[in-house]
Coordinates of C-alpha atoms and ligand atoms in Angstrom, one line a residue:
Chain A
X1 CA 0.1 -0.1 0.0
X2 CA 2.9 2.3 0.9
X3 CA 4.7 1.6 -2.1
X4 CA 1.4 1.8 -4.3
X5 CA 0.4 5.3 -3.1
X6 CA 4.1 6.8 -2.9
X7 CA 4.5 5.8 -6.5
X8 CA 1.1 7.3 -7.8
X9 CA 2.1 10.3 -5.9
X10 CA 5.6 10.4 -7.5
X11 CA 4.2 9.8 -11.2
X12 CA 1.1 11.8 -11.2
X13 CA 0.8 12.3 -14.9
X14 CA 1.4 8.6 -15.7
X15 CA -1.3 7.4 -13.3
X16 CA -3.6 10.5 -14.0
X17 CA -3.9 9.4 -17.6
X18 CA -4.2 5.7 -16.8
X19 CA -7.0 6.6 -14.4
X20 CA -8.6 8.9 -17.0
X21 CA -8.8 6.0 -19.2
X22 CA -10.4 3.9 -16.8
X23 CA -12.7 6.5 -15.9
X24 CA -13.7 6.9 -19.6
X25 CA -14.3 3.2 -19.9
X26 CA -16.6 3.0 -17.0
X27 CA -18.2 6.0 -18.0
X28 CA -19.0 4.6 -21.6
X29 CA -20.3 1.5 -19.9
X30 CA -22.5 3.3 -17.4
X31 CA -24.1 5.6 -19.9
X32 CA -24.8 2.8 -22.1
X33 CA -26.6 1.0 -19.1
X34 CA -28.4 4.2 -18.2
X35 CA -29.8 4.5 -21.8
X36 CA -30.9 0.9 -21.7
X37 CA -32.5 1.2 -18.5
X38 CA -33.9 4.7 -19.8
X39 CA -35.5 3.2 -22.9
X40 CA -36.6 0.3 -20.9
X41 CA -38.4 2.6 -18.6
X42 CA -40.2 4.5 -21.0
X43 CA -41.4 1.2 -22.6
X44 CA -42.9 0.2 -19.3
X45 CA -43.1 3.2 -16.9
X46 CA -46.9 3.3 -16.8
X47 CA -47.2 -0.5 -16.5
X48 CA -44.8 -0.2 -13.5
X49 CA -46.4 2.9 -12.2
X50 CA -49.9 0.7 -11.6
X51 CA -48.0 -1.7 -9.6
X52 CA -48.9 -4.3 -12.2
X53 CA -48.4 -8.1 -11.4
X54 CA -50.8 -9.7 -13.5
X55 CA -52.2 -8.9 -17.1
X56 CA -55.3 -10.5 -18.9
X57 CA -55.6 -10.1 -22.7
X58 CA -58.0 -11.7 -25.0
X59 CA -57.2 -15.0 -26.3
X60 CA -56.7 -14.1 -29.9
X61 CA -54.7 -11.1 -29.3
X62 CA -51.3 -12.6 -30.3
X63 CA -49.8 -11.2 -27.0
X64 CA -50.4 -7.7 -28.2
X65 CA -51.9 -5.1 -26.1
X66 CA -53.2 -3.0 -29.0
X67 CA -54.7 -6.0 -30.6
X68 CA -56.6 -7.2 -27.6
X69 CA -60.1 -6.7 -27.2
X70 CA -62.0 -8.0 -24.2
X71 CA -65.7 -8.4 -24.4
X72 CA -68.3 -8.2 -21.8
X73 CA -69.1 -12.3 -21.8
X74 CA -65.5 -12.9 -21.4
X75 CA -64.6 -10.5 -18.7
X76 CA -65.0 -12.0 -15.1
X77 CA -66.6 -10.1 -12.1
X78 CA -64.0 -8.6 -10.2
X79 CA -63.3 -6.2 -7.1
X80 CA -62.1 -2.9 -8.6
X81 CA -59.6 -2.4 -5.6
X82 CA -57.0 -4.6 -7.1
X83 CA -58.2 -5.0 -10.7
X84 CA -59.0 -2.7 -13.5
X85 CA -60.1 -2.7 -17.0
X86 CA -58.1 -0.5 -19.5
X87 CA -58.5 0.4 -23.2
X88 CA -55.4 1.2 -25.0
X89 CA -55.2 2.8 -28.4
X90 CA -52.0 4.6 -30.1
X91 CA -53.3 8.0 -31.1
X92 CA -52.0 11.2 -32.6
X93 CA -52.7 14.2 -30.1
X94 CA -53.2 17.5 -31.9
X95 CA -53.6 20.9 -30.0
X96 CA -53.4 23.9 -32.5
X97 CA -50.2 23.3 -34.5
X98 CA -48.6 20.8 -32.0
X99 CA -48.8 17.1 -32.9
X100 CA -47.7 14.0 -30.7
X101 CA -47.9 10.4 -30.9
X102 CA -49.4 9.2 -27.7
X103 CA -50.8 6.1 -26.3
X104 CA -54.3 6.6 -25.0
X105 CA -55.1 4.7 -22.0
X106 CA -58.9 4.6 -20.9
X107 CA -59.9 3.9 -17.3
X108 CA -63.0 3.4 -15.2
X109 CA -63.0 6.1 -12.8
X110 CA -63.9 3.9 -9.8
X111 CA -61.1 1.4 -10.4
X112 CA -57.8 1.0 -8.8
X113 CA -55.5 2.6 -11.2
X114 CA -57.5 5.9 -11.6
X115 CA -58.1 6.1 -7.9
X116 CA -54.8 5.1 -6.5
X117 CA -52.1 5.1 -9.1
X118 CA -52.2 8.2 -11.0
X119 CA -49.3 10.5 -10.0
X120 CA -50.4 13.8 -10.4
X121 CA -47.7 16.5 -10.9
X122 CA -50.0 19.3 -11.6
X123 CA -53.8 20.0 -12.1
X124 CA -56.2 17.5 -11.0
X125 CA -57.7 14.2 -12.2
X126 CA -60.4 13.9 -14.5
X127 CA -63.9 14.3 -13.4
X128 CA -65.9 13.4 -16.8
X129 CA -65.5 11.5 -20.0
X130 CA -64.3 14.8 -21.6
X131 CA -61.5 15.5 -19.4
X132 CA -57.9 13.6 -19.6
X133 CA -54.5 14.0 -17.8
X134 CA -51.5 13.2 -19.7
X135 CA -48.0 12.7 -19.1
X136 CA -45.9 15.7 -17.8
X137 CA -43.7 15.3 -20.9
X138 CA -46.5 16.7 -23.1
X139 CA -46.0 19.9 -21.1
X140 CA -42.5 20.6 -22.4
X141 CA -44.0 19.9 -25.8
X142 CA -46.3 23.1 -25.5
X143 CA -49.5 21.3 -24.1
X144 CA -51.1 23.3 -21.1
X145 CA -53.9 22.7 -18.5
X146 CA -57.1 23.9 -20.3
X147 CA -56.0 22.8 -23.7
X148 CA -58.5 21.0 -25.9
X149 CA -56.7 18.0 -27.4
X150 CA -58.1 16.2 -30.4
X151 CA -57.4 12.5 -30.7
X152 CA -56.7 11.4 -34.3
X153 CA -58.3 13.5 -37.1
X154 CA -62.0 12.4 -36.3
X155 CA -61.6 11.5 -32.8
X156 CA -63.1 13.0 -29.7
X157 CA -62.0 16.5 -28.3
X158 CA -60.9 16.4 -24.7
X159 CA -59.7 19.0 -22.4
X160 CA -56.5 18.5 -20.5
X161 CA -57.0 19.0 -16.5
X162 CA -53.6 17.6 -15.1
X163 CA -50.2 16.3 -15.6
X164 CA -49.0 13.1 -14.3
X165 CA -45.6 11.3 -13.9
X166 CA -44.4 8.0 -14.9
X167 CA -46.8 7.6 -17.6
X168 CA -45.1 6.4 -20.7
X169 CA -46.0 3.4 -22.6
X170 CA -44.0 1.9 -25.5
X171 CA -41.7 5.0 -25.5
X172 CA -44.8 7.3 -26.0
X173 CA -46.5 9.6 -23.4
X174 CA -49.8 8.5 -22.1
X175 CA -53.0 10.3 -22.0
X176 CA -55.4 9.1 -19.5
X177 CA -58.9 9.4 -20.5
X178 CA -62.1 7.3 -20.1
X179 CA -63.1 4.2 -21.6
X180 CA -66.0 5.7 -23.3
X181 CA -63.5 8.1 -25.2
X182 CA -61.6 4.8 -25.9
X183 CA -64.5 3.0 -27.4
X184 CA -65.0 6.0 -29.5
X185 CA -61.3 6.1 -30.5
X186 CA -61.2 2.5 -31.8
X187 CA -65.0 2.5 -32.8
X188 CA -65.2 -1.3 -31.3
X189 CA -68.6 -3.3 -31.2
X190 CA -70.8 -2.1 -28.2
X191 CA -70.1 -5.5 -26.6
X192 CA -66.2 -4.9 -26.2
X193 CA -65.4 -3.3 -22.7
X194 CA -61.4 -2.7 -23.0
X195 CA -58.1 -4.2 -24.1
X196 CA -56.7 -5.6 -20.9
X197 CA -57.5 -6.4 -17.3
X198 CA -54.6 -5.3 -14.9
X199 CA -54.3 -6.2 -11.4
X200 CA -51.6 -5.2 -8.8
X201 CA -51.7 -8.6 -7.4
X202 CA -50.4 -12.0 -8.5
X203 CA -53.6 -13.8 -10.0
X204 CA -54.0 -17.3 -11.3
X205 CA -55.2 -18.1 -14.7
X206 CA -58.6 -19.1 -12.8
X207 CA -59.4 -15.7 -12.1
X208 CA -60.4 -15.1 -16.0
X209 CA -60.6 -18.5 -17.5
X210 CA -61.7 -16.9 -20.9
X211 CA -58.9 -14.8 -21.2
X212 CA -54.9 -15.1 -21.7
X213 CA -53.0 -14.9 -18.5
X214 CA -49.6 -12.9 -18.1
X215 CA -47.5 -12.3 -15.4
X216 CA -46.1 -8.9 -15.7
X217 CA -42.6 -10.1 -16.7
X218 CA -44.0 -11.9 -19.1
X219 CA -46.5 -9.3 -20.6
X220 CA -43.5 -6.7 -20.7
X221 CA -41.3 -8.9 -22.5
X222 CA -43.9 -9.2 -25.3
X223 CA -44.2 -5.4 -25.6
X224 CA -43.1 -4.6 -29.1
X225 CA -39.3 -4.2 -29.3
X226 CA -38.8 -4.4 -25.6
X227 CA -36.8 -7.6 -25.4
X228 CA -34.9 -7.2 -28.7
X229 CA -33.8 -3.7 -27.5
X230 CA -32.8 -5.1 -24.2
X231 CA -31.1 -7.9 -25.7
X232 CA -29.3 -5.7 -27.9
X233 CA -28.2 -3.5 -25.1
X234 CA -27.2 -6.4 -23.1
X235 CA -24.8 -7.7 -25.6
X236 CA -23.4 -4.3 -26.3
X237 CA -22.6 -3.8 -22.6
X238 CA -21.4 -7.7 -22.5
X239 CA -18.8 -7.1 -25.4
X240 CA -17.9 -3.8 -23.9
X241 CA -16.9 -5.4 -20.7
X242 CA -15.0 -8.0 -22.6
X243 CA -13.1 -5.4 -24.4
X244 CA -12.5 -3.4 -21.3
X245 CA -11.1 -6.4 -19.6
X246 CA -8.5 -6.7 -22.3
X247 CA -7.7 -3.1 -22.3
X248 CA -7.5 -2.9 -18.4
X249 CA -5.5 -5.9 -18.2
X250 CA -3.2 -4.8 -21.0
X251 CA -2.5 -1.5 -19.3
X252 CA -2.0 -2.8 -16.0
X253 CA 0.5 -5.6 -17.4
X254 CA 2.5 -2.8 -19.2
X255 CA 2.4 -0.9 -15.9
X256 CA 3.8 -3.8 -14.2
X257 CA 6.6 -4.7 -16.8
X258 CA 7.7 -1.1 -16.6
X259 CA 8.2 -1.7 -12.7
X260 CA 10.3 -4.7 -13.0
X261 CA 13.5 -2.9 -12.6
X262 CA 12.2 -1.5 -9.5
X263 CA 11.1 -4.6 -8.1
X264 CA 14.4 -6.4 -9.2
X265 CA 16.2 -4.1 -6.9
X266 CA 13.7 -4.5 -4.0
X267 CA 13.9 -8.2 -4.5
X268 CA 17.6 -8.0 -4.0
X269 CA 17.2 -6.1 -1.0
X270 CA 14.9 -8.9 0.3
X271 CA 11.7 -7.4 0.2
X272 CA 9.2 -10.5 -0.2
X273 CA 7.6 -11.0 -3.5
X274 CA 4.3 -11.2 -1.6
X275 CA 4.7 -7.5 -0.4
X276 CA 5.4 -6.5 -4.1
X277 CA 2.6 -8.6 -5.5
X278 CA -0.2 -7.2 -2.8
X279 CA 1.0 -3.7 -3.6
X280 CA 0.6 -4.3 -7.2
X281 CA -3.0 -5.8 -6.7
X282 CA -3.7 -2.8 -4.4
X283 CA -2.6 -0.3 -6.9
X284 CA -4.6 -1.9 -9.7
X285 CA -7.8 -1.8 -7.5
X286 CA -7.3 1.8 -6.5
X287 CA -6.9 2.8 -10.1
X288 CA -10.0 0.7 -11.2
X289 CA -11.9 2.1 -8.1
X290 CA -11.3 5.7 -8.9
X291 CA -12.0 4.9 -12.5
X292 CA -15.7 3.5 -11.3
X293 CA -16.0 6.4 -9.1
X294 CA -15.4 9.1 -11.8
X295 CA -17.5 7.2 -14.4
X296 CA -20.4 7.2 -11.8
X297 CA -19.9 11.1 -11.4
X298 CA -19.7 11.7 -15.1
X299 CA -22.9 9.6 -15.7
X300 CA -24.7 11.5 -12.9
X301 CA -23.4 14.7 -14.5
X302 CA -24.7 14.0 -18.1
X303 CA -28.1 12.9 -16.7
X304 CA -28.3 16.6 -15.3
X305 CA -27.4 18.0 -18.6
X306 CA -28.9 15.5 -20.9
X307 CA -32.2 17.2 -22.8
X308 CA -35.5 15.7 -21.6
X309 CA -36.1 13.6 -24.7
X310 CA -33.0 11.3 -24.4
X311 CA -34.1 8.6 -21.8
X312 CA -31.5 7.8 -19.1
X313 CA -32.2 6.1 -16.1
X314 CA -29.8 6.0 -12.9
X315 CA -30.2 2.7 -11.2
X316 CA -27.8 2.4 -8.1
X317 CA -28.0 -1.4 -8.0
X318 CA -26.8 -1.6 -11.8
X319 CA -24.2 1.0 -11.0
X320 CA -23.1 -0.8 -7.9
X321 CA -23.1 -4.1 -9.9
X322 CA -21.1 -2.5 -12.9
X323 CA -18.5 -1.2 -10.3
X324 CA -18.0 -4.4 -8.7
X325 CA -17.7 -6.3 -12.2
X326 CA -14.8 -3.4 -13.1
X327 CA -13.1 -4.2 -9.9
X328 CA -13.2 -7.9 -10.6
X329 CA -11.9 -7.0 -13.9
X330 CA -9.1 -4.9 -12.4
X331 CA -8.2 -7.7 -9.9
X332 CA -7.8 -10.1 -12.9
X333 CA -5.8 -7.6 -14.8
X334 CA -3.4 -7.1 -11.9
X335 CA -3.2 -10.8 -11.2
X336 CA -1.9 -11.6 -14.8
X337 CA 1.6 -10.2 -14.4
X338 CA 1.9 -11.6 -10.8
X339 CA 3.8 -14.6 -12.2
X340 CA 6.3 -12.1 -13.6
X341 CA 6.8 -10.6 -10.5
X342 CA 7.2 -13.6 -8.5
X343 CA 9.9 -14.8 -11.2
X344 CA 12.0 -11.6 -11.1
X345 CA 15.6 -12.1 -11.3
X346 CA 17.2 -9.6 -8.9
X347 CA 20.6 -10.1 -10.6
X348 CA 19.0 -8.3 -13.4
X349 CA 19.2 -5.2 -11.2
X350 CA 23.0 -5.6 -10.5
X351 CA 23.8 -6.2 -14.0
X352 CA 22.4 -3.0 -15.5
Chain B
X1 CA 37.0 -16.1 14.6
X2 CA 33.5 -16.9 13.5
X3 CA 33.1 -17.5 9.6
X4 CA 29.9 -15.7 8.9
X5 CA 30.2 -16.4 5.3
X6 CA 31.9 -19.4 3.5
X7 CA 32.2 -20.0 -0.1
X8 CA 33.6 -23.4 -1.2
X9 CA 34.7 -24.2 -4.6
X10 CA 32.3 -22.2 -6.5
X11 CA 32.1 -22.3 -10.5
X12 CA 30.0 -20.2 -12.5
X13 CA 29.7 -19.6 -16.3
X14 CA 27.4 -17.8 -18.6
X15 CA 26.4 -18.7 -22.0
X16 CA 26.5 -21.8 -24.1
X17 CA 28.9 -23.3 -26.8
X18 CA 31.7 -21.2 -28.1
X19 CA 30.1 -18.0 -26.5
X20 CA 30.3 -19.7 -23.1
X21 CA 32.6 -17.7 -20.4
X22 CA 33.8 -19.4 -17.3
X23 CA 33.7 -16.3 -14.8
X24 CA 34.5 -18.0 -11.5
X25 CA 36.8 -21.0 -11.4
X26 CA 36.9 -23.2 -8.2
X27 CA 36.6 -19.9 -6.2
X28 CA 36.7 -20.4 -2.4
X29 CA 36.4 -17.8 0.2
X30 CA 35.7 -16.9 3.8
X31 CA 34.6 -13.9 5.7
X32 CA 34.6 -13.7 9.4
X33 CA 32.8 -11.5 11.7
X34 CA 34.5 -8.4 12.8
X35 CA 36.5 -8.2 9.4
X36 CA 36.7 -6.3 6.4
X37 CA 37.3 -8.2 3.2
X38 CA 38.3 -6.3 0.1
X39 CA 38.1 -8.1 -3.3
X40 CA 39.8 -6.3 -5.9
X41 CA 39.7 -7.1 -9.8
X42 CA 39.7 -5.4 -13.1
X43 CA 36.3 -4.6 -14.6
X44 CA 34.8 -7.8 -16.2
X45 CA 36.7 -10.0 -13.9
X46 CA 33.5 -11.4 -12.4
X47 CA 33.3 -9.1 -9.1
X48 CA 29.6 -8.7 -9.3
X49 CA 28.9 -12.2 -10.3
X50 CA 31.0 -13.3 -7.2
X51 CA 28.9 -11.1 -4.8
X52 CA 25.6 -11.8 -6.2
X53 CA 26.5 -15.6 -5.7
X54 CA 27.5 -14.8 -2.0
X55 CA 24.4 -12.9 -1.3
X56 CA 22.1 -15.8 -2.7
X57 CA 20.9 -13.9 -5.8
X58 CA 22.3 -16.1 -7.9
X59 CA 23.0 -19.7 -7.8
X60 CA 26.4 -21.3 -8.7
X61 CA 26.8 -24.0 -11.3
X62 CA 28.8 -25.9 -8.8
X63 CA 30.1 -25.3 -5.0
X64 CA 28.6 -24.0 -1.7
X65 CA 27.7 -20.7 -0.1
X66 CA 27.2 -20.9 3.4
X67 CA 25.9 -18.2 5.6
X68 CA 25.5 -18.3 9.2
X69 CA 25.9 -22.0 9.0
X70 CA 23.3 -22.6 6.4
X71 CA 23.9 -23.8 2.9
X72 CA 21.8 -21.0 1.2
X73 CA 21.3 -23.0 -2.2
X74 CA 19.4 -25.7 0.1
X75 CA 17.0 -23.1 1.4
X76 CA 13.6 -22.5 -0.2
X77 CA 12.8 -19.5 -2.0
X78 CA 11.0 -17.9 1.0
X79 CA 13.8 -18.9 3.4
X80 CA 16.2 -17.2 1.1
X81 CA 14.2 -14.1 1.0
X82 CA 14.1 -14.0 4.7
X83 CA 17.9 -14.4 5.0
X84 CA 18.5 -11.7 2.6
X85 CA 16.1 -9.4 4.5
X86 CA 17.5 -10.4 7.7
X87 CA 21.4 -11.3 7.6
X88 CA 22.6 -9.3 4.5
X89 CA 22.9 -5.9 3.5
X90 CA 23.3 -5.2 -0.1
X91 CA 24.7 -2.1 -1.6
X92 CA 24.1 -2.8 -5.4
X93 CA 26.7 -1.5 -7.9
X94 CA 24.2 1.1 -9.6
X95 CA 20.6 1.8 -9.5
X96 CA 19.9 0.8 -6.0
X97 CA 17.2 3.1 -4.9
X98 CA 13.4 3.4 -5.9
X99 CA 13.0 6.4 -7.9
X100 CA 9.6 7.3 -6.5
X101 CA 10.7 7.0 -2.8
X102 CA 12.3 10.1 -0.9
X103 CA 15.4 9.2 1.0
X104 CA 13.3 8.9 4.2
X105 CA 10.8 6.8 2.6
X106 CA 13.2 4.1 1.4
X107 CA 13.8 3.6 5.2
X108 CA 10.1 3.7 5.9
X109 CA 9.8 0.8 3.3
X110 CA 12.2 -1.3 5.2
X111 CA 10.3 -0.7 8.3
X112 CA 7.1 -1.8 6.8
X113 CA 8.5 -5.2 5.7
X114 CA 10.8 -6.0 8.4
X115 CA 9.2 -4.7 11.5
X116 CA 11.9 -5.3 14.1
X117 CA 15.8 -5.1 14.5
X118 CA 16.2 -2.3 12.1
X119 CA 18.4 0.8 13.5
X120 CA 16.7 3.1 16.0
X121 CA 15.6 6.8 14.8
X122 CA 18.8 8.0 16.6
X123 CA 21.3 5.3 15.2
X124 CA 19.8 6.2 11.7
X125 CA 20.3 10.0 12.2
X126 CA 24.1 9.3 13.2
X127 CA 24.5 7.1 10.2
X128 CA 23.0 9.8 7.9
X129 CA 25.3 12.5 9.5
X130 CA 28.3 10.4 9.2
X131 CA 27.6 9.8 5.3
X132 CA 26.8 13.6 5.1
X133 CA 23.4 12.9 3.6
X134 CA 21.2 14.0 6.8
X135 CA 20.0 17.3 4.8
X136 CA 18.8 15.1 1.7
X137 CA 16.0 12.9 3.6
X138 CA 13.4 14.8 1.7
X139 CA 14.9 14.6 -1.7
X140 CA 14.1 11.9 -4.5
X141 CA 17.2 9.9 -5.8
X142 CA 17.0 11.9 -9.2
X143 CA 17.5 15.0 -7.1
X144 CA 20.8 13.7 -5.8
X145 CA 24.2 13.4 -7.2
X146 CA 25.6 10.0 -8.2
X147 CA 27.8 9.8 -5.0
X148 CA 25.0 11.1 -2.7
X149 CA 22.9 8.2 -4.1
X150 CA 25.6 5.7 -3.4
X151 CA 25.8 6.8 0.3
X152 CA 21.9 6.7 0.7
X153 CA 22.2 3.3 -1.1
X154 CA 24.9 2.3 1.7
X155 CA 22.7 3.6 4.6
X156 CA 20.0 1.7 3.1
X157 CA 21.8 -1.4 3.2
X158 CA 22.9 -0.9 6.7
X159 CA 19.6 0.1 8.2
X160 CA 18.5 -3.5 8.7
X161 CA 21.5 -3.9 10.9
X162 CA 22.8 -7.0 8.7
X163 CA 25.2 -9.5 10.0
X164 CA 26.9 -9.6 6.7
X165 CA 27.3 -6.4 4.5
X166 CA 28.0 -6.9 0.8
X167 CA 28.9 -3.9 -1.2
X168 CA 29.5 -3.6 -5.0
X169 CA 32.0 -0.7 -5.9
X170 CA 30.5 1.3 -3.3
X171 CA 32.9 4.2 -3.9
X172 CA 32.7 4.2 -7.6
X173 CA 31.6 8.0 -7.7
X174 CA 33.0 9.2 -4.5
X175 CA 35.7 11.7 -4.1
X176 CA 38.8 10.9 -2.0
X177 CA 37.3 12.6 1.2
X178 CA 34.0 10.5 1.0
X179 CA 36.1 7.1 0.2
X180 CA 37.7 7.7 3.5
X181 CA 34.5 8.3 5.2
X182 CA 33.1 5.3 3.8
X183 CA 36.1 3.1 4.2
X184 CA 36.2 4.1 7.8
X185 CA 32.5 3.3 8.0
X186 CA 32.9 -0.1 6.7
X187 CA 35.9 -0.6 9.1
X188 CA 34.0 0.6 12.0
X189 CA 31.0 -1.8 11.1
X190 CA 33.3 -4.7 11.2
X191 CA 35.3 -3.8 14.2
X192 CA 32.5 -1.9 16.4
X193 CA 29.5 -3.5 15.4
X194 CA 31.2 -6.9 14.8
X195 CA 29.9 -7.5 11.1
X196 CA 31.3 -9.3 8.4
X197 CA 31.9 -6.9 5.5
X198 CA 32.7 -7.7 2.1
X199 CA 33.5 -5.0 -0.5
X200 CA 34.3 -5.8 -4.3
X201 CA 36.0 -2.9 -6.2
X202 CA 38.6 -1.7 -8.5
X203 CA 39.1 1.3 -6.0
X204 CA 42.6 0.8 -4.6
X205 CA 41.9 3.7 -2.3
X206 CA 40.1 1.2 0.1
X207 CA 43.0 -1.0 0.3
X208 CA 44.1 0.8 3.9
X209 CA 40.9 0.0 5.5
X210 CA 40.9 -3.7 4.7
X211 CA 42.0 -6.8 7.1
X212 CA 42.3 -9.0 4.1
X213 CA 42.4 -8.5 0.5
X214 CA 41.6 -10.8 -2.2
X215 CA 42.3 -10.5 -5.8
X216 CA 40.0 -11.7 -8.4
X217 CA 41.3 -12.1 -12.0
X218 CA 41.1 -14.9 -14.8
X219 CA 38.3 -16.2 -12.7
X220 CA 40.6 -17.3 -9.9
X221 CA 40.4 -15.7 -6.5
X222 CA 43.7 -15.4 -4.2
X223 CA 44.3 -14.0 -1.0
X224 CA 46.9 -11.3 -1.1
Ligands
LIG401 N1 23.9 -12.2 -16.8 C1 24.8 -12.5 -17.8 N2 24.9 -13.2 -18.9 C2 26.1 -13.5 -19.6 N3 27.4 -12.9 -19.1 C3 27.3 -12.3 -18.1 C4 26.2 -12.0 -17.2 N4 26.6 -11.4 -16.1 C5 27.9 -11.1 -16.3 N5 28.5 -11.7 -17.6 C6 29.8 -11.7 -17.8 O1 30.5 -12.1 -16.7 C7 31.8 -11.5 -16.7 C8 31.9 -11.1 -15.2 O2 30.8 -9.9 -15.1 P1 30.8 -9.2 -13.5 O3 29.7 -8.3 -13.8 O4 30.8 -10.0 -12.4 O5 32.0 -8.2 -13.7 P2 32.6 -7.2 -12.8 O6 34.0 -7.6 -12.3 O7 31.5 -6.9 -11.8 O8 32.7 -6.0 -13.8 P3 32.7 -4.3 -13.3 O9 33.8 -4.0 -12.6 O10 32.6 -3.8 -14.7 O11 31.5 -4.2 -12.6 C9 31.9 -10.3 -18.0 O12 32.6 -10.9 -18.9 C10 30.2 -10.4 -18.1 O13 30.2 -9.9 -19.5
LIG402 MG1 30.3 -5.3 -11.4

């Protein structure tokens, strides 16, 4: 430890540059991770905000929320405290010149999602079928409380009375309205009551035997593009980790090789190899730890300055996991040249 | 007198085939506690080779090196390390200090590895004073002259209070005054602190301090 710190202190530039590189590597990985989580969040924020655990769609919906139509006969009786019918339809929201792709979600005002789960940030909840609340991201796009929204060119005209947060579905802002408006929007048969049943409890298939049962995990993975996106990101991060391992290991290796003459002197003086090895590992860990910490800091900063439209999510668990993985990479990188240290020929120092 | 170090019939060659050089030929040597041994020889005669074998840094092709009654080539790697740290003080020929430690820290490093039996703060002060490097404790080796570096290296080697002191050209870059200081220091170490001191050099100015003088030439070691 003594040796490691003194060396860094004396060779500030060299260690500064190496640390900078480690910082950039961890920054790159963390920012990618943040974007992956951010995008995932925009896919599912609304579903998460409802505390969803179980979803029922119609049996012939081909796992697609937008294709699912539930009829009166197939819907079981349920208690609205933990189960709610929703009607989902993609739509274009127009207000004056502003146009925005949204997901319209129709709710019953006496069911748990409307009653308990809408996270108001401004205004109030709807009081009748002609009023809606929308995701607050629309606020930044020029929509205001009191605006009259037109959904699609022929659709209903609705008044914005409030904004809520965490209301995104399939990377589009949600407009929460009534099931009546939804029926108008989709122009469905009179016996159709909604697209899905949502529950914030784990329910069995038997709850609605005539419908298709999904756990929230199954359901989310069936959202269009969701799992493909995540798989892509996961692979990218995975490859990045492998490449980082190689880069980190190579740098630590070169660093150690350059120190061999010093080590030879120390060995000649009788300083045991194990001291040199532990000092090397300690130093590597320190560099990687500072690198990870710097990466975290930069990531947080980036999140601050990133424009609203770019999704990025800070998940401390993921960051802790990544940092740990980087530390492990550092240890591996530091262990590679240990054999070289153990085998140093101290005579080399004398013959110089 | 006690022989702290005995070398018996050591042979050492480098290289293979026609390029093979037989550097040490049946070399035998002994150094007693309380005695300063001086090994003289021209450049390339094998002085460093001799000293590194004596200190267990290299193994001879044949022959024995016995330090404090132990045949060091029969010791394990770790035991040898221990022996070097505890019993042997090495002053290397060149490049013998860590560039990133101040003079003071070179000693602190030893404290961290060998916790007991090092010189006391007072003794170290006295030694640095004697070698005229007391004022340099906060400098880095790159900020010292060759002779200053050499004296720090000497102090560093003596800091562990070793029983055997092995020095390779310790006066190479010192002027006559300092040669006397270092010669006297080594003599005092032998006489007053009862250590076995072995100095290899081609610096004849050290002759006056020696108890025994050896000659190394053509791979043969003879006592004068
Ligand atoms: N590792 C080695 N490989 C091959 N030859 C070597 C090696 N070390 C030393 N030699 C050769 O052995 C001979 C003795 O070298 P050594 O370093 O012991 O001489 P020296 O007496 O210490 O010289 P100097 O006074 O210049 O320090 C030289 O001819 C040298 O070239
Ligand atoms: Mg030499």
